[in-house]
mmCIF file of C-alpha atoms in Angstrom:
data_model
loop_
_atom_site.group_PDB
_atom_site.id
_atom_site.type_symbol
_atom_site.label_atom_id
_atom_site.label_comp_id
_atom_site.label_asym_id
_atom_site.label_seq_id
_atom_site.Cartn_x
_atom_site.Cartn_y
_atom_site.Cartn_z
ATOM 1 C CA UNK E 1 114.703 131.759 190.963
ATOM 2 C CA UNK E 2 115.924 134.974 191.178
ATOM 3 C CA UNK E 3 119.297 136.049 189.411
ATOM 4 C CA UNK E 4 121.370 136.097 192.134
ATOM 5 C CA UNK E 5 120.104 133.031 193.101
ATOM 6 C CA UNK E 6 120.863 131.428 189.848
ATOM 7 C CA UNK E 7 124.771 132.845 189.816
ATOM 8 C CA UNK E 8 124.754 130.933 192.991
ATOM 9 C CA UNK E 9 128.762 130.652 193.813
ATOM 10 C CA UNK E 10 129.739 131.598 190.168
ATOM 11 C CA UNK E 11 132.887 133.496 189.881
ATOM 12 C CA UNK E 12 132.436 135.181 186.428
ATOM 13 C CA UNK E 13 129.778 135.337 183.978
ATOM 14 C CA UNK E 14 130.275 134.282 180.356
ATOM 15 C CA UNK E 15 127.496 134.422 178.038
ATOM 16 C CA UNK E 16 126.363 134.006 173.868
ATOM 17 C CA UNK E 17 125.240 137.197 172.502
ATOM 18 C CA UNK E 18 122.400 136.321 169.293
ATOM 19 C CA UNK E 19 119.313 135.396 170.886
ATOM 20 C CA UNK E 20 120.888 135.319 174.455
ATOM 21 C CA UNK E 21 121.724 139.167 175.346
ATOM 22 C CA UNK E 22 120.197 140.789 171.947
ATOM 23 C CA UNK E 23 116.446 139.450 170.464
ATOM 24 C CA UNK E 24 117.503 139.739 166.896
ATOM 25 C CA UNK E 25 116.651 135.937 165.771
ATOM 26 C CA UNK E 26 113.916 137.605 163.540
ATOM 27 C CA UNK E 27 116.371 139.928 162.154
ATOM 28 C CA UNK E 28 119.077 137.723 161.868
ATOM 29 C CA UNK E 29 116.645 135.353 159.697
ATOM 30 C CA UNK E 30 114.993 137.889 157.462
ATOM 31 C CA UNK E 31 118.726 139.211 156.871
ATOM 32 C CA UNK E 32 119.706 136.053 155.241
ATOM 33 C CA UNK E 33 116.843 135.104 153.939
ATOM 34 C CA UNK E 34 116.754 138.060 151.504
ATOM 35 C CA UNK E 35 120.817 137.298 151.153
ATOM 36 C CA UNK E 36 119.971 133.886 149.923
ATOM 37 C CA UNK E 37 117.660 134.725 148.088
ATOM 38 C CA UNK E 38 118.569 135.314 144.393
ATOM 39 C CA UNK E 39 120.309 131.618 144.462
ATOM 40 C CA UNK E 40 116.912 129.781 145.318
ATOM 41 C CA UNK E 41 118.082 128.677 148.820
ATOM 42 C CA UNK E 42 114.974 129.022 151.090
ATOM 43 C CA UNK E 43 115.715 129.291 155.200
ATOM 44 C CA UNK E 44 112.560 127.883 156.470
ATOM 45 C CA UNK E 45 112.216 129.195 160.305
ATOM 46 C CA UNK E 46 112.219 126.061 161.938
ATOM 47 C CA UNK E 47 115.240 124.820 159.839
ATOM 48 C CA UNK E 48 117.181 128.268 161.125
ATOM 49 C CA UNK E 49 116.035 127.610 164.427
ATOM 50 C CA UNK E 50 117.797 124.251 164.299
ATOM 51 C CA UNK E 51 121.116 126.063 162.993
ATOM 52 C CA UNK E 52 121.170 129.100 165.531
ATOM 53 C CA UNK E 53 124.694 129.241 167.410
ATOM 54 C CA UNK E 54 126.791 128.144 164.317
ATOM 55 C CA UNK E 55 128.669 130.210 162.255
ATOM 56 C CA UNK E 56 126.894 131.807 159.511
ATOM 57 C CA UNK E 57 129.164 130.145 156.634
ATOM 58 C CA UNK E 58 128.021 127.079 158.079
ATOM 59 C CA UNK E 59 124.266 127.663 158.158
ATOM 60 C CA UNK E 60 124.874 128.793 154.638
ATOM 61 C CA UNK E 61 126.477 125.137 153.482
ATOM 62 C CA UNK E 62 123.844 123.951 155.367
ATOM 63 C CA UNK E 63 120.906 125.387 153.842
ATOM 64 C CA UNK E 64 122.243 124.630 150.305
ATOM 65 C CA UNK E 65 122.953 120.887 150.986
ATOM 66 C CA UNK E 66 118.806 120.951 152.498
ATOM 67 C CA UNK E 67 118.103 122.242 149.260
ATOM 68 C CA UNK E 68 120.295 119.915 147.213
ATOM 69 C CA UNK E 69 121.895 123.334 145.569
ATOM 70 C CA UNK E 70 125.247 124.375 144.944
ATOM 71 C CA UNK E 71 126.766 126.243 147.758
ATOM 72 C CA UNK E 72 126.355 130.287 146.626
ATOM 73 C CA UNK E 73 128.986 132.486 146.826
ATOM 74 C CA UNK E 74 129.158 132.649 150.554
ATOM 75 C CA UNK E 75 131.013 135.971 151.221
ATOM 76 C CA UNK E 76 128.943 137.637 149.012
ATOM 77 C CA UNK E 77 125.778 135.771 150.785
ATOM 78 C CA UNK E 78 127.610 136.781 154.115
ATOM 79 C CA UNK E 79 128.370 140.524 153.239
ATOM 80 C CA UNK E 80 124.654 140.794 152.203
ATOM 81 C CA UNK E 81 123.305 139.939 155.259
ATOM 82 C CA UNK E 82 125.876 141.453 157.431
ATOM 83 C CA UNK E 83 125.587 144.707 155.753
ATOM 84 C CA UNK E 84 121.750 144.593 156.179
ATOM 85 C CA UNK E 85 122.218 143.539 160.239
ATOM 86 C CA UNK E 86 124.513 146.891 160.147
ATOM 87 C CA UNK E 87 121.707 149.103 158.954
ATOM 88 C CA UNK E 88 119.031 147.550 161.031
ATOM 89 C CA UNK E 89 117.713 149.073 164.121
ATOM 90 C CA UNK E 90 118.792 148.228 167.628
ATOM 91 C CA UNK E 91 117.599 145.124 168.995
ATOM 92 C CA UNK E 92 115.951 144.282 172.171
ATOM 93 C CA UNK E 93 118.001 143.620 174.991
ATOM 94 C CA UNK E 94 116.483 139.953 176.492
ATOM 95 C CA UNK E 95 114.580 141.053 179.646
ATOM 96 C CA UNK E 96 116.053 137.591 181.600
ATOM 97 C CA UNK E 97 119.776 137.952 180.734
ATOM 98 C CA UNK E 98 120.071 141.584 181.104
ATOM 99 C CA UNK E 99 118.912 141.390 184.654
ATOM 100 C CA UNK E 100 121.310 138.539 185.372
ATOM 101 C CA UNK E 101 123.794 140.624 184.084
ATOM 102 C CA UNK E 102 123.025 143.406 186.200
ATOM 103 C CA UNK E 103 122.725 141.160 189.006
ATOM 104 C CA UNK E 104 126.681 139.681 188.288
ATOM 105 C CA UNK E 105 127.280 143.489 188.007
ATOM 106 C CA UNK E 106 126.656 144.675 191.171
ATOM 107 C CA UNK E 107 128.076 141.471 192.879
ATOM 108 C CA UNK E 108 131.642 142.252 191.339
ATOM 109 C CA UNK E 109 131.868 139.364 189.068
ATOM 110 C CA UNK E 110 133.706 139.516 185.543
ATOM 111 C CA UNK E 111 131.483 139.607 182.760
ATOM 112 C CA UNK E 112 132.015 138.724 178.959
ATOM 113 C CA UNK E 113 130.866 137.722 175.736
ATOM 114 C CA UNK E 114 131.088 134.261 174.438
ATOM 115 C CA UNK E 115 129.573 134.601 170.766
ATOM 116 C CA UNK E 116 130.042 132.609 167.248
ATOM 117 C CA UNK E 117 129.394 136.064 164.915
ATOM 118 C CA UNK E 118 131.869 138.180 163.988
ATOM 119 C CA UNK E 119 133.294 141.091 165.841
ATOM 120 C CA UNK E 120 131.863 143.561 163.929
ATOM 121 C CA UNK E 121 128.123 142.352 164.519
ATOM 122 C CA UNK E 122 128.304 141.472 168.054
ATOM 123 C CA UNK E 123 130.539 145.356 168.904
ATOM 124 C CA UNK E 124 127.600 146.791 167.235
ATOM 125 C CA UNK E 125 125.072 146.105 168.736
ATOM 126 C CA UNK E 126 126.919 145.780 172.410
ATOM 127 C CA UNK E 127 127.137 149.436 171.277
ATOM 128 C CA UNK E 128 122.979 150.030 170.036
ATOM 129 C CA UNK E 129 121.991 148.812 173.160
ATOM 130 C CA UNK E 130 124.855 150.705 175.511
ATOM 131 C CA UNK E 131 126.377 148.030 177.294
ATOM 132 C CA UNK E 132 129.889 148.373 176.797
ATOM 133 C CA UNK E 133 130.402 148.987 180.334
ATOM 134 C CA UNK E 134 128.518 146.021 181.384
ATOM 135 C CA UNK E 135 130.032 143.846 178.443
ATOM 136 C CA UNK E 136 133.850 144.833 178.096
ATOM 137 C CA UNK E 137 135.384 141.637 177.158
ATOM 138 C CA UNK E 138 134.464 140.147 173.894
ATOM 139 C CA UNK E 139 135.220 136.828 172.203
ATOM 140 C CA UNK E 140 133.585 136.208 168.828
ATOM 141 C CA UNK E 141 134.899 133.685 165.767
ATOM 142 C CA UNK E 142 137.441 136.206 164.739
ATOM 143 C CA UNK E 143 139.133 135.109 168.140
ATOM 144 C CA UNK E 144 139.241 131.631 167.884
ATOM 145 C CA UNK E 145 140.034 128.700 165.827
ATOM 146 C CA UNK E 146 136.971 127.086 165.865
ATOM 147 C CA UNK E 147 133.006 127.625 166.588
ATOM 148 C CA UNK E 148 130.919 126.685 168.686
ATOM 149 C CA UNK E 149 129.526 123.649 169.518
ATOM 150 C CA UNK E 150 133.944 123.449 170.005
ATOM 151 C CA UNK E 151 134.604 125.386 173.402
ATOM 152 C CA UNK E 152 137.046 127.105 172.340
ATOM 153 C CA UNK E 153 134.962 130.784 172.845
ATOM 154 C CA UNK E 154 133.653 130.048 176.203
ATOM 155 C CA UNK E 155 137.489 129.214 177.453
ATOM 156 C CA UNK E 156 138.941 132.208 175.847
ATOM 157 C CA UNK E 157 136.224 134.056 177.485
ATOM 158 C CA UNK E 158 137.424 132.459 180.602
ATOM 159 C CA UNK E 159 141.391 133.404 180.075
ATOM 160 C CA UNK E 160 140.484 136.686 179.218
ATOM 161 C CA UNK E 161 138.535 137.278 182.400
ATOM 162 C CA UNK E 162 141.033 135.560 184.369
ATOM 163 C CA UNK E 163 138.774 132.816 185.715
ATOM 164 C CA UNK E 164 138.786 129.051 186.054
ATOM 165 C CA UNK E 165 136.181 127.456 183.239
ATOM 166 C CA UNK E 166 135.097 125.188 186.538
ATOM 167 C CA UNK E 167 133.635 128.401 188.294
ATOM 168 C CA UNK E 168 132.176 130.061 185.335
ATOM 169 C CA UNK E 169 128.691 130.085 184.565
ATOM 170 C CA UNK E 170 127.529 130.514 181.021
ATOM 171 C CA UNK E 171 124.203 131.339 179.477
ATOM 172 C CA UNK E 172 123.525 130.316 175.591
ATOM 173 C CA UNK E 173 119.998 129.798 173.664
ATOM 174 C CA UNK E 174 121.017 127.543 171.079
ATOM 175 C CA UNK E 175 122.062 123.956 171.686
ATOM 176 C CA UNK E 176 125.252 124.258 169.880
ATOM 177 C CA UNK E 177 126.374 126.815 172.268
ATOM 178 C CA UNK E 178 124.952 125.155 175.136
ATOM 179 C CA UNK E 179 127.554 121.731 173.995
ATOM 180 C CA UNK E 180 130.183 124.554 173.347
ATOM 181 C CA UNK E 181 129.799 125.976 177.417
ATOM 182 C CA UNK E 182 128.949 122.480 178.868
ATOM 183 C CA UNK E 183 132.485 121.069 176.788
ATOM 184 C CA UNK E 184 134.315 124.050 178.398
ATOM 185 C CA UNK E 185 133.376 122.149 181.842
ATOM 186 C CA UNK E 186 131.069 125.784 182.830
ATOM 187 C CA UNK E 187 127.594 125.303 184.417
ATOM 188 C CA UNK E 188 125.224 126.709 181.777
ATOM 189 C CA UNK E 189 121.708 128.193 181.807
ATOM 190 C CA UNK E 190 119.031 128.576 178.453
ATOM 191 C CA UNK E 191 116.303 130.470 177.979
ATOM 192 C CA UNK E 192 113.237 128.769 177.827
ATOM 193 C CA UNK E 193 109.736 130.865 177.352
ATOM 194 C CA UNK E 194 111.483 133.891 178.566
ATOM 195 C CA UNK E 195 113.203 132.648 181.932
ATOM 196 C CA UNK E 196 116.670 130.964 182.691
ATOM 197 C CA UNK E 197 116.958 127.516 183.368
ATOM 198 C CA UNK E 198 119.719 124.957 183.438
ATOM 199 C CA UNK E 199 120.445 123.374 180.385
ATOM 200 C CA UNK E 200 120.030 120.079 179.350
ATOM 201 C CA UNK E 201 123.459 118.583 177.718
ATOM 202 C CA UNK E 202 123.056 117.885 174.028
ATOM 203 C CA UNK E 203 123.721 114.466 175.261
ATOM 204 C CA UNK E 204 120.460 114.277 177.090
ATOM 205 C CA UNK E 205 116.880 113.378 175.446
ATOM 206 C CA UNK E 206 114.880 116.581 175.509
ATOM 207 C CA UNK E 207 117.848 119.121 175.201
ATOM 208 C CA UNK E 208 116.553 123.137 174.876
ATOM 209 C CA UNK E 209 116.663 124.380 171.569
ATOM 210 C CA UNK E 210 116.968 128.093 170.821
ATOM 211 C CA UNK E 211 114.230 130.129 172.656
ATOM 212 C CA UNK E 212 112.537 132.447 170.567
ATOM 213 C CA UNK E 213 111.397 135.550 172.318
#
């Protein structure tokens, strides 16, 4: 399908950033890989694959807990990796999204950022790859209460654009973001081997994982 054909009768365009927009899952994993470790916690890559869309601090508890260790100091584990995501290079923009994007662009519709990083990360690299006038509405976890797989990014996405959740579509690669966008009552499109396609609910036997470009 082509993207216009997949906005279909959207009215505004939310979607994740890590993995979605940006291809910086191998950067993202080598970053806290060498974060974690001096405490001995290992982040296997299909283990991270299974935790992408959570909040770091969360993949951190998790990864400890896998390896029956005691949870490391995680803002110093955070600041580690963030500060090594900071001095990386620009990602790639994902071929996919950025031409759905362009295709919401030119029809008018209101576009945002629905991500579970922090501000700092997801401004950044908006910035490396120079789409702050595509992407000029951003909602991270310094926004909201909770992370996804809770909606509560995807419907502050929708306030701030001004658009009912119902006529919102959302793209996300990760299945806890994919439960976050479907909860917030938005159709919702993955990326699977490098194209969009509707999601599967988490609900659902068979539901797409993160795709790994």
């Amino acid at each position: 399908m082509t993207p216009v054909e997949l906005l279909g009768d959207a009215r505004a365009l939310i979607v994740d950033w890590d993995g979605t927009v940006a291809d910086n899952t191998a950067a993202r994993h080598a970053a806290l890989q060498a974060a974690l470790a001096p405490y001995d916690v290992a982040v296997p890559a299909d283990r991270y694959r299974t935790l992408a869309g959570l909040p770091v601090r969360e993949v951190i508890t998790a990864l400890a807990a896998d390896a029956a260790l005691p949870v490391p100091p995680v803002e110093e584990v955070v600041a580690r990796s963030r500060a090594a995501l900071l001095a990386g290079p620009a990602p790639d923009p994902i071929p996919c999204t950025l031409a759905l994007l362009h295709a919401a662009h030119r029809l008018g519709l209101p576009l945002a950022v629905a991500s579970s990083a922090v501000a700092v990360l997801v401004r950044h690299g908006i910035h490396q790859l120079g789409l702050q006038a595509l992407l000029p509405v951003t909602v991270t976890l310094d926004d909201v209460p909770r992370g996804k797989p809770a909606p509560d990014a995807y419907l502050e996405a929708a306030r701030r654009l001004g658009a009912d959740p119902i006529r919102c579509l959302a793209v996300d690669d990760a299945a806890d973001g994919i439960a976050a966008a479907v909860a917030a009552g938005m159709r919702t499109l993955t990326i699977l081997d490098g194209r969009l396609v509707p999601a599967r609910t988490p609900s659902t036997p068979g539901v797409l994982r993160a795709a790994q470009s």
